Structures are given as structure tokens and as C-alpha cells.
Coordinates of N, CA and C in Angstrom, one line a residue:
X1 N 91.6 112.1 85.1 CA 92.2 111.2 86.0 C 91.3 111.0 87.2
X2 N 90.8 112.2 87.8 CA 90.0 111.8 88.6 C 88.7 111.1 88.7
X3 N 87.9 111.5 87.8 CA 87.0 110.1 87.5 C 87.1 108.9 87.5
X4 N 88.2 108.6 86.2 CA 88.5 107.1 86.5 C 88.9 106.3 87.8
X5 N 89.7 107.5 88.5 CA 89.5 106.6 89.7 C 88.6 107.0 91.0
X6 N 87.9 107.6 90.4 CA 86.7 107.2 91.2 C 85.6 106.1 90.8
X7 N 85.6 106.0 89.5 CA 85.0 105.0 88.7 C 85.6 103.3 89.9
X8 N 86.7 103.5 90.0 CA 87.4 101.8 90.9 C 87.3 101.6 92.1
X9 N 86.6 102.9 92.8 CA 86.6 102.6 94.7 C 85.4 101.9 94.6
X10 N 85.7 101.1 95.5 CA 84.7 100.0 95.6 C 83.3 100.6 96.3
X11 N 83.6 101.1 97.1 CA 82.5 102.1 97.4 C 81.6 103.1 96.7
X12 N 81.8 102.8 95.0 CA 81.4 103.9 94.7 C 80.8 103.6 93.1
X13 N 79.8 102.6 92.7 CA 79.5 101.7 91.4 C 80.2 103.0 90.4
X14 N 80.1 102.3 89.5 CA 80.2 103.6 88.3 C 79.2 104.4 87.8
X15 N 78.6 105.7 87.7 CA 77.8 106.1 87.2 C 77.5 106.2 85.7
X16 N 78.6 105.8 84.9 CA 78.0 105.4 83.4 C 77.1 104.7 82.7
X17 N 76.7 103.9 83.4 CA 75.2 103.2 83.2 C 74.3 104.1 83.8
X18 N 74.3 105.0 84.5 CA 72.6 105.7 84.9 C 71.9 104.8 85.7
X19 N 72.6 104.0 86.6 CA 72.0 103.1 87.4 C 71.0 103.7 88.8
X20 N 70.1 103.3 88.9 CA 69.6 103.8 89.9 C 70.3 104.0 91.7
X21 N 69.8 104.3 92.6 CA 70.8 104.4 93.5 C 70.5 102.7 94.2
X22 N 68.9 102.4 94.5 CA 69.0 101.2 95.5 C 70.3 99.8 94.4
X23 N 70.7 100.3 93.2 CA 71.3 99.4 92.3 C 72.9 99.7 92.9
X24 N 72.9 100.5 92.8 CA 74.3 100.9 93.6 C 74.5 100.6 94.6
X25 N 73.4 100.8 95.8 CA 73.6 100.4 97.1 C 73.5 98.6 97.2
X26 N 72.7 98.1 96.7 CA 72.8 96.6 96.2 C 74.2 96.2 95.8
X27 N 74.7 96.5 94.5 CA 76.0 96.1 94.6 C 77.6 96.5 95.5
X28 N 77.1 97.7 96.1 CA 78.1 97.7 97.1 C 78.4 97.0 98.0
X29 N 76.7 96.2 98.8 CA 76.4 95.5 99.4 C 77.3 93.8 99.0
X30 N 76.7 93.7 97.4 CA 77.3 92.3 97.1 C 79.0 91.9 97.0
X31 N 79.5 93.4 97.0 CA 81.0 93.8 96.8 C 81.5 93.5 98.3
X32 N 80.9 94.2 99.3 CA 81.3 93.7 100.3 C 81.6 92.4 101.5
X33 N 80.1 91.5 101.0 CA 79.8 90.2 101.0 C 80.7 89.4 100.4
X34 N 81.4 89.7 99.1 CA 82.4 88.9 98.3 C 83.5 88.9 99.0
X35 N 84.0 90.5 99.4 CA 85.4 90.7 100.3 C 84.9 90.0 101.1
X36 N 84.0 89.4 101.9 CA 84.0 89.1 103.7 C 84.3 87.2 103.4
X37 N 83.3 87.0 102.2 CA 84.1 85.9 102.0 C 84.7 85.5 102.0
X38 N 86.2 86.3 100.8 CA 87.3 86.0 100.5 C 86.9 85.4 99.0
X39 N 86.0 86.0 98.4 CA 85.8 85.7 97.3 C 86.4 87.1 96.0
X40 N 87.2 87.4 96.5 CA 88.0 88.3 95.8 C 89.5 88.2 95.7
X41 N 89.5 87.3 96.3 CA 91.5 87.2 96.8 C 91.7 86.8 95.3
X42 N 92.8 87.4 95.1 CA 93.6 86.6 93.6 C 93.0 87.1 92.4
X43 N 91.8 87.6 92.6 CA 91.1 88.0 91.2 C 91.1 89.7 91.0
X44 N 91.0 90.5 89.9 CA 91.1 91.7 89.5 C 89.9 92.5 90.2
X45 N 90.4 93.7 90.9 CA 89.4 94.6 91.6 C 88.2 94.9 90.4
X46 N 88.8 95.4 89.5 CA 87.9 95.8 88.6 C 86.7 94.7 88.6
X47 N 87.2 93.6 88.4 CA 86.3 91.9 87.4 C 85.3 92.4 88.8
X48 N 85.7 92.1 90.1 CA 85.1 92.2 91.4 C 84.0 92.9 91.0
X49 N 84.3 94.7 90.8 CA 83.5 95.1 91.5 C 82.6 95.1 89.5
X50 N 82.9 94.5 88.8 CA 81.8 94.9 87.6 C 81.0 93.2 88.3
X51 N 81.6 92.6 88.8 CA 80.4 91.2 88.8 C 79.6 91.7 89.6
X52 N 80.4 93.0 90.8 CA 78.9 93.4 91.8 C 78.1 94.2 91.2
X53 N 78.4 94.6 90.5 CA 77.4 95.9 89.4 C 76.3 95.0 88.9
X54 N 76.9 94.1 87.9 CA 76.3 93.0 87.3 C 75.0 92.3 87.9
X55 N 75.9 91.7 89.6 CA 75.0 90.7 90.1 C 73.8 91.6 91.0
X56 N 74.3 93.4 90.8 CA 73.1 94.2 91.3 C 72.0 94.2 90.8
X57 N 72.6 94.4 89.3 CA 71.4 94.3 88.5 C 70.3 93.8 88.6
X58 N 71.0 92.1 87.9 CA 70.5 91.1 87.8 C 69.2 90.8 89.1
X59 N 69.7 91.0 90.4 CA 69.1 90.4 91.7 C 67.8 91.9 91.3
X60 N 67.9 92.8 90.8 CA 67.0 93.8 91.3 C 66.0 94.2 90.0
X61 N 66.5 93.4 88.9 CA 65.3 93.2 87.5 C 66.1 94.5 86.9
X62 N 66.9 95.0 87.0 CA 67.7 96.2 86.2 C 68.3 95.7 84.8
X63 N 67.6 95.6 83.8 CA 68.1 95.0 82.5 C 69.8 95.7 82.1
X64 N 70.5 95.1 81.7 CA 71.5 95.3 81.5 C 72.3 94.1 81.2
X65 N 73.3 94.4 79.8 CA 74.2 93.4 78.9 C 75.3 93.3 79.9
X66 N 75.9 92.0 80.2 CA 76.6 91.8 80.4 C 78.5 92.6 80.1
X67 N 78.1 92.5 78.3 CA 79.6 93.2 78.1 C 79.0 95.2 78.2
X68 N 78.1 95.6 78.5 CA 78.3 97.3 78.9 C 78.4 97.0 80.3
X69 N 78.7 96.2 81.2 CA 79.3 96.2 82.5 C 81.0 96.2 82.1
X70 N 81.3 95.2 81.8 CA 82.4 94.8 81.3 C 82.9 95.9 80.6
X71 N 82.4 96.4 79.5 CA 83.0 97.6 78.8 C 83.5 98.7 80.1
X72 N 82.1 99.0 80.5 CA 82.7 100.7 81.7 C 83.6 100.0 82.5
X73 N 84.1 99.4 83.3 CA 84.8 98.3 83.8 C 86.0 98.3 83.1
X74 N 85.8 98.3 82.1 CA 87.5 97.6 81.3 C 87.5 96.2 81.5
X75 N 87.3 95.6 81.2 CA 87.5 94.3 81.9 C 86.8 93.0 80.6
X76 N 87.4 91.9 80.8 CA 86.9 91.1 79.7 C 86.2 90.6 80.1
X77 N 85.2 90.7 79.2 CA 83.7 90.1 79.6 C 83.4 88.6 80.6
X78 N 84.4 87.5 79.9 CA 84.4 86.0 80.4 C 84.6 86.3 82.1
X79 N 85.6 86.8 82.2 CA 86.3 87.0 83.5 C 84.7 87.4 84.4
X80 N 84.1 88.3 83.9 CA 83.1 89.2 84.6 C 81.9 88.2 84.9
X81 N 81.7 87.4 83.8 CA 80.5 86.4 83.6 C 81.3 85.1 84.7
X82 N 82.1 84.5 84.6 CA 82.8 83.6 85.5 C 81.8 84.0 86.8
X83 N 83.0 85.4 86.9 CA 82.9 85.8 88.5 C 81.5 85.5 89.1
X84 N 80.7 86.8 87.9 CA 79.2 86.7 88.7 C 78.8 85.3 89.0
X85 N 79.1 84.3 88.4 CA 78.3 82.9 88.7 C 78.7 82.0 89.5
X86 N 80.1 82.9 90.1 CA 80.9 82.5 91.5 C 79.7 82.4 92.8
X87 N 79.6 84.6 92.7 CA 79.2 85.5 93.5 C 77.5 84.7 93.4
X88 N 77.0 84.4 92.6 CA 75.9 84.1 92.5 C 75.6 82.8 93.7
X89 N 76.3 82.1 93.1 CA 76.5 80.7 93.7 C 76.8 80.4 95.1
X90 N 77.6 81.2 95.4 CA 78.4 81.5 97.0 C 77.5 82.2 97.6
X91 N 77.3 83.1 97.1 CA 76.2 84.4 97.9 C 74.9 83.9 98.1
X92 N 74.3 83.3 97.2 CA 72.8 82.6 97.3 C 72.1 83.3 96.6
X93 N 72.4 84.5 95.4 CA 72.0 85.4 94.8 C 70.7 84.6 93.9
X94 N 69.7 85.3 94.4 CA 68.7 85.0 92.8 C 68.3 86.0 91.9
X95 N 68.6 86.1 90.7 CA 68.5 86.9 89.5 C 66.6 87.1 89.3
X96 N 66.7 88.2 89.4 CA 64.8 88.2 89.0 C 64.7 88.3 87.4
X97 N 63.9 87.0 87.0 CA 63.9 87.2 85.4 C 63.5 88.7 84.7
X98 N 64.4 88.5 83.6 CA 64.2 89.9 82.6 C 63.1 90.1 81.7
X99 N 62.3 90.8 81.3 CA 61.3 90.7 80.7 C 61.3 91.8 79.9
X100 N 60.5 91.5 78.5 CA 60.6 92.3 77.8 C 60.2 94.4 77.8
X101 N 59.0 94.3 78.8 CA 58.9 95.4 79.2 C 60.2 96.6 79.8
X102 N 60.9 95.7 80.7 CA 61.9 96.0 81.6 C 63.4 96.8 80.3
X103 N 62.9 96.2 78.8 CA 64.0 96.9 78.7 C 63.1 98.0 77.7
X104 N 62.0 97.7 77.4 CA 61.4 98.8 76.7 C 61.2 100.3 77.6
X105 N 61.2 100.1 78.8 CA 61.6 101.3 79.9 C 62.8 101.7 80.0
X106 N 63.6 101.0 79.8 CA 65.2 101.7 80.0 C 65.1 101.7 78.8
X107 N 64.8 102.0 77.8 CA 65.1 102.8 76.2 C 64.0 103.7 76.0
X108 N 63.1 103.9 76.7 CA 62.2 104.4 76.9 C 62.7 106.1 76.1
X109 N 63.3 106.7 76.4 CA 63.7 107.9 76.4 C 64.2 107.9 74.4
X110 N 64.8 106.5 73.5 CA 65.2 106.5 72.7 C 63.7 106.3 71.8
X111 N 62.5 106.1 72.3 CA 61.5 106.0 71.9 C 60.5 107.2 71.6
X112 N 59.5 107.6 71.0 CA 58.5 108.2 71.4 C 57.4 107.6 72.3
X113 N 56.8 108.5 73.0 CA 55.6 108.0 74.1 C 54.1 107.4 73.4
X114 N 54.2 107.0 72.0 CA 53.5 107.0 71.4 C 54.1 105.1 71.3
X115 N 55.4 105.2 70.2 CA 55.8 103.8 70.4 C 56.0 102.6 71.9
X116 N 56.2 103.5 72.7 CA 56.6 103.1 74.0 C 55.4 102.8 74.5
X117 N 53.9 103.2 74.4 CA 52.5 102.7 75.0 C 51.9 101.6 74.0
X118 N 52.5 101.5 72.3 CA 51.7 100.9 72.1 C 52.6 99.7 71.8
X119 N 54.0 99.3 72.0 CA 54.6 98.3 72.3 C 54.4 97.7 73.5
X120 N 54.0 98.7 74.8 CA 53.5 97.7 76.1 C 52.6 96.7 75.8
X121 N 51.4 97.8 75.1 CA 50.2 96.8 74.5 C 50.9 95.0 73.9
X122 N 51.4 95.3 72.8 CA 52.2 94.4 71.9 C 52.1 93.4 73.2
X123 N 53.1 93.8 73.4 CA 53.8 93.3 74.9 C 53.1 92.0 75.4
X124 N 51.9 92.6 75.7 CA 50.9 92.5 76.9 C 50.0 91.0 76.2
X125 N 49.7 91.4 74.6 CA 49.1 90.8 74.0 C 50.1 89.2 73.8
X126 N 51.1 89.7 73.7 CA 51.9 88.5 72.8 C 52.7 87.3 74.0
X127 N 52.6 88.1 75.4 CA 53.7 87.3 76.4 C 53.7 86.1 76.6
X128 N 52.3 86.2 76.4 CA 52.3 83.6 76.7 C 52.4 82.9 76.0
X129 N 53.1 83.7 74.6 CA 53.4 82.8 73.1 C 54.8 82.9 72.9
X130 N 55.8 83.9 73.6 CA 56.8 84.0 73.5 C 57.9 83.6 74.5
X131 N 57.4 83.2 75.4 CA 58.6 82.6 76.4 C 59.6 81.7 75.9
X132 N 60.4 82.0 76.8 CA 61.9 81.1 76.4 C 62.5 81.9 74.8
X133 N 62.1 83.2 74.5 CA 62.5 83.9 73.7 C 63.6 85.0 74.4
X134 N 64.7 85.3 73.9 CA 65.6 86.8 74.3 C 64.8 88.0 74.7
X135 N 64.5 88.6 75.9 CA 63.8 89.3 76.0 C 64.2 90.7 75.4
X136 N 65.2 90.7 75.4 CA 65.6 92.2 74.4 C 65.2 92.3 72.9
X137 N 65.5 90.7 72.8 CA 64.8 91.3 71.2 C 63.4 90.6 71.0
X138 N 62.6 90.3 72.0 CA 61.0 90.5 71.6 C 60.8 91.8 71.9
X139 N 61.7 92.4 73.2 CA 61.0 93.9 73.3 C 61.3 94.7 71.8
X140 N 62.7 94.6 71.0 CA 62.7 95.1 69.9 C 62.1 94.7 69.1
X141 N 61.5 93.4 68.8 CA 60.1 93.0 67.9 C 58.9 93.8 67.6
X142 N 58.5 93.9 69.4 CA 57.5 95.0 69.7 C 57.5 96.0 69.1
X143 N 58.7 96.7 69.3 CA 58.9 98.0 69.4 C 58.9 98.5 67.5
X144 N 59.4 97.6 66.7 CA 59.3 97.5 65.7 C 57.7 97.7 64.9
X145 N 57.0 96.8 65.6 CA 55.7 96.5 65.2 C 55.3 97.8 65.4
X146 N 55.1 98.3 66.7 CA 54.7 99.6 67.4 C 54.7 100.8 66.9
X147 N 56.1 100.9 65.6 CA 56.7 101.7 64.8 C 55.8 102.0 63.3
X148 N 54.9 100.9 63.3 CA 54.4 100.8 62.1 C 55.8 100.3 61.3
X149 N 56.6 99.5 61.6 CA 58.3 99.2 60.9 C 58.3 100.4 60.7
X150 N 58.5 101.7 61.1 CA 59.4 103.0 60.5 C 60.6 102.6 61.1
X151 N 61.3 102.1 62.2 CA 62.1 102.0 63.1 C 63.0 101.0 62.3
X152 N 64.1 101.4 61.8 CA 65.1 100.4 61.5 C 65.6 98.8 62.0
X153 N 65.8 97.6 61.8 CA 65.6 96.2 62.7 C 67.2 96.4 63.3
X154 N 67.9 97.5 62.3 CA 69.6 97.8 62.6 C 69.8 98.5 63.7
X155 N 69.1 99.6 63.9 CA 69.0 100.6 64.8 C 68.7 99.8 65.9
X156 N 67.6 99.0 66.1 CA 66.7 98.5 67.1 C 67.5 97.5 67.4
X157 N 68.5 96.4 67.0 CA 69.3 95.6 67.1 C 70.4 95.9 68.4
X158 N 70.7 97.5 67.5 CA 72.2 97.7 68.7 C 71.5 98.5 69.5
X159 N 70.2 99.0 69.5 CA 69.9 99.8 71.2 C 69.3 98.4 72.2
X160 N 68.8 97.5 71.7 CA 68.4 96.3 72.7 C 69.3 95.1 72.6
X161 N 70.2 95.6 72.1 CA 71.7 94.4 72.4 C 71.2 93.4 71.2
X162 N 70.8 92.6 70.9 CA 70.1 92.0 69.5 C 70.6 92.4 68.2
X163 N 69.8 91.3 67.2 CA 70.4 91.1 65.6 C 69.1 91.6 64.9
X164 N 69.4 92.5 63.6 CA 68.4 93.0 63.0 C 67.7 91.5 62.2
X165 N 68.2 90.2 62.6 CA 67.4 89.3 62.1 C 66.4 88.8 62.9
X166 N 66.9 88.5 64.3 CA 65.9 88.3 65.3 C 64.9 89.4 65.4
X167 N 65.1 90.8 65.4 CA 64.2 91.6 65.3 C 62.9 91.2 64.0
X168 N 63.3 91.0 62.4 CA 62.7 91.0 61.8 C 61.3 89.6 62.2
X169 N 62.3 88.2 62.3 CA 61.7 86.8 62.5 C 60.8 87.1 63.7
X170 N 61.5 87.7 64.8 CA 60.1 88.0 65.6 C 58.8 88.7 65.6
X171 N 59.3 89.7 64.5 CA 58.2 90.7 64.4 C 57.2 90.0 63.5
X172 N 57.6 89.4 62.6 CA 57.3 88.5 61.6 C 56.3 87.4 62.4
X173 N 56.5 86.6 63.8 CA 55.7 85.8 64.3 C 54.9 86.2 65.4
X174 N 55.2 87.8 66.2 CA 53.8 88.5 67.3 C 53.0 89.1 65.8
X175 N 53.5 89.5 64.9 CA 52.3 90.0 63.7 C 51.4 88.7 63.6
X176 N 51.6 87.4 63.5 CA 50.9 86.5 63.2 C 50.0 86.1 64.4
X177 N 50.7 86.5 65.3 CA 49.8 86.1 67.0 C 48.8 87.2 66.9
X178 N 48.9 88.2 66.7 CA 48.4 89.6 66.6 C 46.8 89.4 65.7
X179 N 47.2 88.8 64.4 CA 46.3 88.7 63.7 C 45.7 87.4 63.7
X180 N 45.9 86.9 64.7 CA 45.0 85.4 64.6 C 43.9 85.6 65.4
X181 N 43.0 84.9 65.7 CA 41.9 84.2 66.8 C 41.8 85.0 68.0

């Protein structure tokens, strides 16, 4: 009992994501800015404080799915995505684009240091043919390739939020960048 509600004081992000601290002090910050607004009236404390978790992220390059906000939260995802694009909008908030590397570090630990260096490479090689692609799942493309495919496209799907078919079709088109010219 006591957890969870500590998990809801607004003062106090959730630690179930392993968020760093300036991410926490960031969305405390954007929690508070919402209250001063009045951009909280009427709407669910929870939705509140998961769009400030969210729009922490987002402002600070901290990869992270929308519904694992929403899940630790409780909260329905739409409600959460609304909000943030309220908080975004109102606040003047800019999202620093997400990039594939960014989430091959926060899985970093589900990897070996072996896959993890030679997917940066991947990475490094493939970036100016892949834009305007999902960055979670070119990083699981990578990370695939990286694996010599030992790594399942299933496994690698639900640790970078992604489909074990985008995984496959991408890996299928940095192999072809890989081995060209």
C-alpha cells in the first residue's frame, strides 16, 4: 500500500521505469508548470503526472513507449497521449528526436557487450539510409544483424516495443546497405 501511493505524489515520478534522476526532476518540473497553468483541472492526477513522466522523457532524449508510462500509471494510454500534446503545446515543450542508438543503451544490459558495440557500428554505418524509419525497430534490426541472427526477431520485437516482421524487413534492407558500394 505504501508504494503505490507513493508511486501518485506528484512530487515524486515513479521509479519503475529506472528513470534517471535529472528525468524525474524534469518532469516534476513539467507537473508543476501544468498545475500553475491550470492545465490539470478536470483531468485524472494519474493521466497528469504520467504525461509529465512522458513529456520528461521525451524533452530529455530518454527513449521510452508511451503505453509503459501509461501501464506504471494505470492509466489509458489515449488519455496519456492527449494530455502530453496538451502539455506539449501549452508548455512550449520540444521533444529531442529518438534515435536508434538511444534505445540500444537502455537495453544495453539485455544485450552482450559484444552485440551492443557491434550494433553501434551497424548503426553508425546505416543512419542516412534509414530515416523516417521506427527507431526502436532499426535499433532491433541492428541488433539482430549484430547477433549474427542468433537473437530471435520475437524476443527483439517485445524488448524494443516493435514487430518480429519489421525487425526481419529491416534487417533484410541495413544487410543490403551493408553489402553494397
Amino acid at each position: 500500500m505504501r508504494g503505490s501511493l507513493r508511486k501518485l505524489q506528484p512530487n515524486n515520478p515513479p521509479d519503475g521505469l529506472g528513470l534517471p534522476e535529472d528525468v524525474k526532476e524534469k518532469a516534476e518540473e513539467i507537473y508543476m508548470q501544468a498545475r500553475a497553468a491550470k492545465l490539470s483541472l478536470g483531468r485524472d492526477g494519474r493521466v497528469v503526472r504520467a504525461a509529465s513522466v512522458y513529456a520528461a522523457c521525451r524533452v530529455l532524449g530518454y527513449p521510452i513507449t508511451l503505453l509503459e508510462v501509461a501501464q506504471l500509471h494505470d492509466c489509458p494510454r489515449g488519455m496519456v497521449g492527449r494530455l502530453y500534446r496538451i502539455l506539449a503545446r501549452e508548455l512550449g515543450l520540444k521533444p529531442a528526436p529518438e534515435t536508434p542508438e538511444s534505445y540500444i543503451m537502455r537495453n544495453k544490459r539485455l544485450l552482450s557487450r559484444r552485440v551492443v558495440e557491434k550494433t553501434i557500428k551497424i548503426l553508425r554505418r546505416c543512419s542516412s539510409s534509414l530515416v523516417g524509419r521506427k527507431p526502436s525497430a532499426v535499433a532491433a534490426a541492428a541488433a539482430y544483424l549484430a547477433s549474427d541472427r542468433r537473437l530471435k526477431p520475437i524476443w527483439l520485437g517485445e524488448v524494443f516495443s516493435t514487430t518480429p516482421v519489421s525487425v526481419r524487413v529491416l534487417s533484410k534492407q541495413m544487410e543490403a546497405l551493408l553489402s553494397g558500394p
